[in-house]
Tab-separated table of C-alpha atoms in Angstrom:
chain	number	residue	atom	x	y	z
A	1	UNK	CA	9.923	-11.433	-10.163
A	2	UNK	CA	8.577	-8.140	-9.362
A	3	UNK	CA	6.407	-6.114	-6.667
A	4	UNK	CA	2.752	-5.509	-7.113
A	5	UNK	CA	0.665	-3.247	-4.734
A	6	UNK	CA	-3.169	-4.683	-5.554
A	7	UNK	CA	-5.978	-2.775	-4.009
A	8	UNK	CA	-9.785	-3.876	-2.889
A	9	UNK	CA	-12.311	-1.271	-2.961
A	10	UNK	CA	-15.446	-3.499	-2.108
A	11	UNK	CA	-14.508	-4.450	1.682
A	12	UNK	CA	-16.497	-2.511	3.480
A	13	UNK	CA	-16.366	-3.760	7.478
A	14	UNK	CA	-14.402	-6.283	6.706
A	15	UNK	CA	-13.058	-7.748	10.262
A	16	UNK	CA	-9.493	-8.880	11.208
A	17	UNK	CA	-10.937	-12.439	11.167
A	18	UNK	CA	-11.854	-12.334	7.559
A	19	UNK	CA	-8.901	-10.379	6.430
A	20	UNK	CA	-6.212	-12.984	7.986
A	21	UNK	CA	-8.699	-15.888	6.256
A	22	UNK	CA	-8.917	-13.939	3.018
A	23	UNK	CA	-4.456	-14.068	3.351
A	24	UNK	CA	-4.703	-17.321	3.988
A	25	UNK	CA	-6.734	-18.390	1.410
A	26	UNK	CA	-4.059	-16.599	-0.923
A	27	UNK	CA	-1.436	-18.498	0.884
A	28	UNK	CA	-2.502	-21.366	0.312
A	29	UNK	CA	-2.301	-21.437	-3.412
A	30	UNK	CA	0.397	-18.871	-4.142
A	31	UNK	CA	2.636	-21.393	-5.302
A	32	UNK	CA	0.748	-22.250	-7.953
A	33	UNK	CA	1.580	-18.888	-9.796
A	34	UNK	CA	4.929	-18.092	-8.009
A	35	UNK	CA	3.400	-15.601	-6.200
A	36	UNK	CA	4.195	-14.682	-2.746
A	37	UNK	CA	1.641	-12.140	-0.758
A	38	UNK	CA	3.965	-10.356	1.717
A	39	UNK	CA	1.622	-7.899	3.750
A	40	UNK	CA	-2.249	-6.849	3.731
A	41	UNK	CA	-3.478	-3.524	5.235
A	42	UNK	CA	-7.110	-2.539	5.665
A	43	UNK	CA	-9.598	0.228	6.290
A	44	UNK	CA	-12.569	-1.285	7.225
A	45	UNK	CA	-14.604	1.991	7.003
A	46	UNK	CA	-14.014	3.096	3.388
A	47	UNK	CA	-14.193	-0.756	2.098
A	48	UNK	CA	-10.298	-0.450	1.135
A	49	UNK	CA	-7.737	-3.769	1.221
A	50	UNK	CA	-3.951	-3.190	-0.049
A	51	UNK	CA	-1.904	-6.248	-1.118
A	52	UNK	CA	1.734	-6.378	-1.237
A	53	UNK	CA	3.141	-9.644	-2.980
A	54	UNK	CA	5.687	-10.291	-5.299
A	55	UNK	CA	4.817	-12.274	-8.083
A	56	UNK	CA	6.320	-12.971	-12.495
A	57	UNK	CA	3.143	-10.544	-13.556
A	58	UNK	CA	0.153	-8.830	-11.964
A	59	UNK	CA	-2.363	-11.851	-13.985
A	60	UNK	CA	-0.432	-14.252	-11.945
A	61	UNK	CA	-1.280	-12.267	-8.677
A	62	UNK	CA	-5.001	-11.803	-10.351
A	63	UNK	CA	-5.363	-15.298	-11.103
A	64	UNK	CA	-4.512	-16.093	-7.141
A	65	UNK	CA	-7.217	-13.899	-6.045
A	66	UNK	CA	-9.346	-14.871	-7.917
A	67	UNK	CA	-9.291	-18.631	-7.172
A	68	UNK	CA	-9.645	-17.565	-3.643
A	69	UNK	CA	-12.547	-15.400	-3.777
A	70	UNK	CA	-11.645	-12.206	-4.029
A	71	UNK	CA	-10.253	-10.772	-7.152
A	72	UNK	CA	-8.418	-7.436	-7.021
A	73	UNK	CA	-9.716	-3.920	-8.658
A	74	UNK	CA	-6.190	-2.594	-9.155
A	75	UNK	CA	-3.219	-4.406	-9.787
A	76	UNK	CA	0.146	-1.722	-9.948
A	77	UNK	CA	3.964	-3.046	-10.333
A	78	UNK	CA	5.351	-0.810	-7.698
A	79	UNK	CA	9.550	-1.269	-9.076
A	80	UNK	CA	10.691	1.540	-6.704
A	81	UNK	CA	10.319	0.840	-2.754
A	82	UNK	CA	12.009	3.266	-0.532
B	1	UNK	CA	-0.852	6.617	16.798
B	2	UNK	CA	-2.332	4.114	14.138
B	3	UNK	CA	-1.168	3.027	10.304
B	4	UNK	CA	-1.691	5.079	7.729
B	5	UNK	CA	-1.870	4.317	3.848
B	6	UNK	CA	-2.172	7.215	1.903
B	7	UNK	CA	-2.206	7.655	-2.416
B	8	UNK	CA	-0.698	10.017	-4.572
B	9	UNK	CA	-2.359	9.362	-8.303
B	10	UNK	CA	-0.155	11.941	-9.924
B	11	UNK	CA	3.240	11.285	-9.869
B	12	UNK	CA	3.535	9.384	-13.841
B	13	UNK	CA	7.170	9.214	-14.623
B	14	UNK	CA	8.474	9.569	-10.878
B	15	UNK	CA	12.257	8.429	-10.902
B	16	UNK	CA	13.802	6.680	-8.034
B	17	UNK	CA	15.591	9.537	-7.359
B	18	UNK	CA	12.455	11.828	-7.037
B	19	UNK	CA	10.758	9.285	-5.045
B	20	UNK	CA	14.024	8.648	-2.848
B	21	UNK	CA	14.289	12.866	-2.491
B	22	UNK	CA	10.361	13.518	-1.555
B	23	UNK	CA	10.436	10.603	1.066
B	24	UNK	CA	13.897	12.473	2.595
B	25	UNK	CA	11.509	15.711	2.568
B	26	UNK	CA	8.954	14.115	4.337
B	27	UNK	CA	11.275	12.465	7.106
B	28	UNK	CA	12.890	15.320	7.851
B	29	UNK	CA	10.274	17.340	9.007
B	30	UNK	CA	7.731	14.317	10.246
B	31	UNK	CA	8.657	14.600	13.850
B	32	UNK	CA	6.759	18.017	13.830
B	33	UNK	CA	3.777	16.007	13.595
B	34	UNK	CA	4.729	12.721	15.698
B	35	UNK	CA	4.375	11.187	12.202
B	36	UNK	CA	6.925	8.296	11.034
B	37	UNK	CA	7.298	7.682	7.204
B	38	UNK	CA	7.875	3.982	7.137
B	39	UNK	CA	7.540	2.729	3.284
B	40	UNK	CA	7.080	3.821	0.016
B	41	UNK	CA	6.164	2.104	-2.902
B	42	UNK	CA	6.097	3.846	-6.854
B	43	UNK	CA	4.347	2.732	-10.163
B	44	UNK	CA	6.072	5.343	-12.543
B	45	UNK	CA	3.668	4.443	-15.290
B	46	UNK	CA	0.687	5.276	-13.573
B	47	UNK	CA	1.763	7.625	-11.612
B	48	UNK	CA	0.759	6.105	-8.154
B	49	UNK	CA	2.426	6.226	-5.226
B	50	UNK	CA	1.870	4.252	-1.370
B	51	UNK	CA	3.323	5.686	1.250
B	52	UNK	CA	2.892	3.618	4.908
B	53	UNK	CA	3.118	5.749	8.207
B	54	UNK	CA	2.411	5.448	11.420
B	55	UNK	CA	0.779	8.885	12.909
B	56	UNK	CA	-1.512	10.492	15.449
B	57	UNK	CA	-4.054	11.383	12.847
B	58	UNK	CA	-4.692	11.210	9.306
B	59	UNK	CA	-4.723	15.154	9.228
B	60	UNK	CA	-0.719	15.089	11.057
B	61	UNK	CA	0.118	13.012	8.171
B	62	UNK	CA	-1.370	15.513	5.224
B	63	UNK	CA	0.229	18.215	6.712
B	64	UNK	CA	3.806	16.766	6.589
B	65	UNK	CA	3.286	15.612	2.643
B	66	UNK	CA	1.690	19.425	2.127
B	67	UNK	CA	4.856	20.671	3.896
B	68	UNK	CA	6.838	18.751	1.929
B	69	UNK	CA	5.439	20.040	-1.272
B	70	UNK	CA	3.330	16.465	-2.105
B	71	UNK	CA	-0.306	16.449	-0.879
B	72	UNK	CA	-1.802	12.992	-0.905
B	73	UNK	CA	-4.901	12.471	-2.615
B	74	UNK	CA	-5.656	9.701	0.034
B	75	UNK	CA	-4.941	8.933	3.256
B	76	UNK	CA	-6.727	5.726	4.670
B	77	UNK	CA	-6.169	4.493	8.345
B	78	UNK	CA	-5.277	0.834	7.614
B	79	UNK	CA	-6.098	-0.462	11.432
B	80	UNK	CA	-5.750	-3.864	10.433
B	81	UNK	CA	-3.117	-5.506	8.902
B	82	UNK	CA	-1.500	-9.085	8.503
C-alpha cells in the first residue's frame, strides 16, 4: 500500500455539498480496489480538488474515481510525508 | 486564517532528508507570518511537492517558502475540505 495525492482541475464552484457527496461516492466503493480516500481539499475558485488516499497503485485509485463520476487529472505516489 | 495548498513542480529527486530539512526551514521562521506548516507530501519522480498550511493569506505563506529558499509555484486556498 502506498500514498497517492490525485488532483481535479475541472471543479470550478464546486460547493461543500457536492464535495462531501463526491467523497462519499468514493467511499462507498473503495473497497473494491483496496483503496482508502483519507482527506479532500478544495478551491472552489480555480476549479482545483486534492485527494489523499492510500491505495496498491494509482489505477486502483483511478479506477474508484472513475466509477464514481469523477476521474482524476493527476494521480502522484507521494512516499515521503513530513 | 484559512487552508492553504500550495505546489512546488520542481523538486525531481527530492530525498526525505531534503524534504524533512526545507519543511524545518519553513517552520522555523513561519511565525513571522502567523503561518503554520502543517503537512507535506513528496513525489521524487516528478518532482512535486504539497505542502498544507494554515495562514492569514496566500501572500504570508509565499513569503515564508521564498524566505526559506523554496518559492511555490502554487498556492491555492483550499476553504473546503472533508
Amino acid at each position: 500500500m502506498a500514498k497517492f495525492m490525485d488532483v481535479h482541475h475541472d471543479m470550478k464552484g464546486v460547493t461543500r455539498e457536492q464535495l462531501m457527496a463526491a467523497h462519499r461516492a468514493d467511499l462507498a466503493i473503495e473497497k473494491d480496489e483496496r483503496v482508502h480516500f483519507e482527506r479532500a481539499w478544495a478551491d472552489p475558485a480555480s476549479g482545483t480538488v486534492y485527494c489523499l488516499s492510500e491505495a496498491p497503485s494509482a489505477e486502483a485509485v483511478q479506477r474508484i474515481h472513475e466509477r464514481a463520476g469523477h476521474p482524476a487529472d493527476e494521480i502522484h505516489p507521494v512516499p515521503l510525508v513530513v
